[in-house]
Amino acid sequence: MFEIINEEKKQIIISLHLEQIYIEMNSINHLKDEKKLFKTDTLTKSCVDYLVKRFSDNKQYGGYEYIIDFQHIKYVQRNMNGVFLGWISGLDKRKIIHFENFDNYIELRHKSIPEESQTDYQNAFAEYGKKYIVANCCDGKGYTTQIGTRLGVYVDLKKIINDSVEMLRWCYIIACGLDEYFSTENELIEKKSLFFCHTMNGTYISGILSQLIGCNIVYVDHLGPYNKLNKIDFYKEKSHSKEFIIVADMMCQGNEFLRAKNIVEYMGGTVSGCVGILKMNISNLLKDYPVNIFALEYTAEDAAKELSYTICTDLCSVKCSSCKRKEG
């Protein structure tokens, strides 16, 4: 379901970990607060059965190379090991990556796997994500904000947020960075950090990240681009830390991040950083924060080149080359 299909390279990249997380997410009725789906490390029968059914006889992709990413997967459910390894060996063209910690490493290597891949799921996602943004999220008519800033292209991430499959895919990429941070930067922070969201989009993202990482949520309704605050549901439990990770859909100049940071600090908390779907590296606001994780990032140059994303104000009395290109 979450495979990345590269038509140009004729490759299909499969994250076993993400497929298993989706199976687990849909097989339980209630997630306890301490449940951390990202820590899943075992392929269950349901997941193996799905993989066999989905990819064993797919004539549409005949001749494609299958890249199986084992990242975070160590085991296969008892009695399913033979079926799983048989499925891999039955694929016409296949490569594997991140399999060193797999419990049946030796048997896997004996299943006529020709070579290791140099591409993994996260690498493939970077290319996939940029193509997805261009095809589904860019409005070339641009947008003028209430304060007069003119955007050459309006990037609307609703296409991702309204699609449950895409939403989980992008949140999974964010969670890859968050898991590394929680595991290596400071293990104690996992017990004291909270997600802070201040928009509806941020709420959807933090809801999924909470299930993946096991981090609780604080929601402020509604701190938007123009600093409107309707009501607040802020965390006040004194026995817990007040350290927060701001969750946003997109970060550009960083104004929403600063407003959210002000609210957190006003209520006595501190900010560890920000996570989200898309970041335009126009501002350096996050450079000194330990958490600075986005599913996809653009440099200012790449945003202008690949998306025609420009920012202009009335102060541009002598229009820059980007503005002139946009009008011409």
Coordinates of C-alpha atoms in Angstrom, one line a residue, residues 147 224-225 251-260 285:
I147 CA -0.4 41.8 5.3
G224 CA -3.2 30.9 12.9
P225 CA -1.1 33.1 10.7
M251 CA 7.3 26.3 7.7
C252 CA 8.5 29.1 5.5
Q253 CA 9.4 32.4 7.2
G254 CA 8.7 31.0 10.6
N255 CA 6.1 33.5 11.8
E256 CA 3.7 30.8 13.1
F257 CA 6.5 29.0 14.9
L258 CA 7.4 32.2 16.7
R259 CA 3.8 32.8 17.7
A260 CA 3.4 29.3 19.0
L285 CA 15.1 30.1 13.2

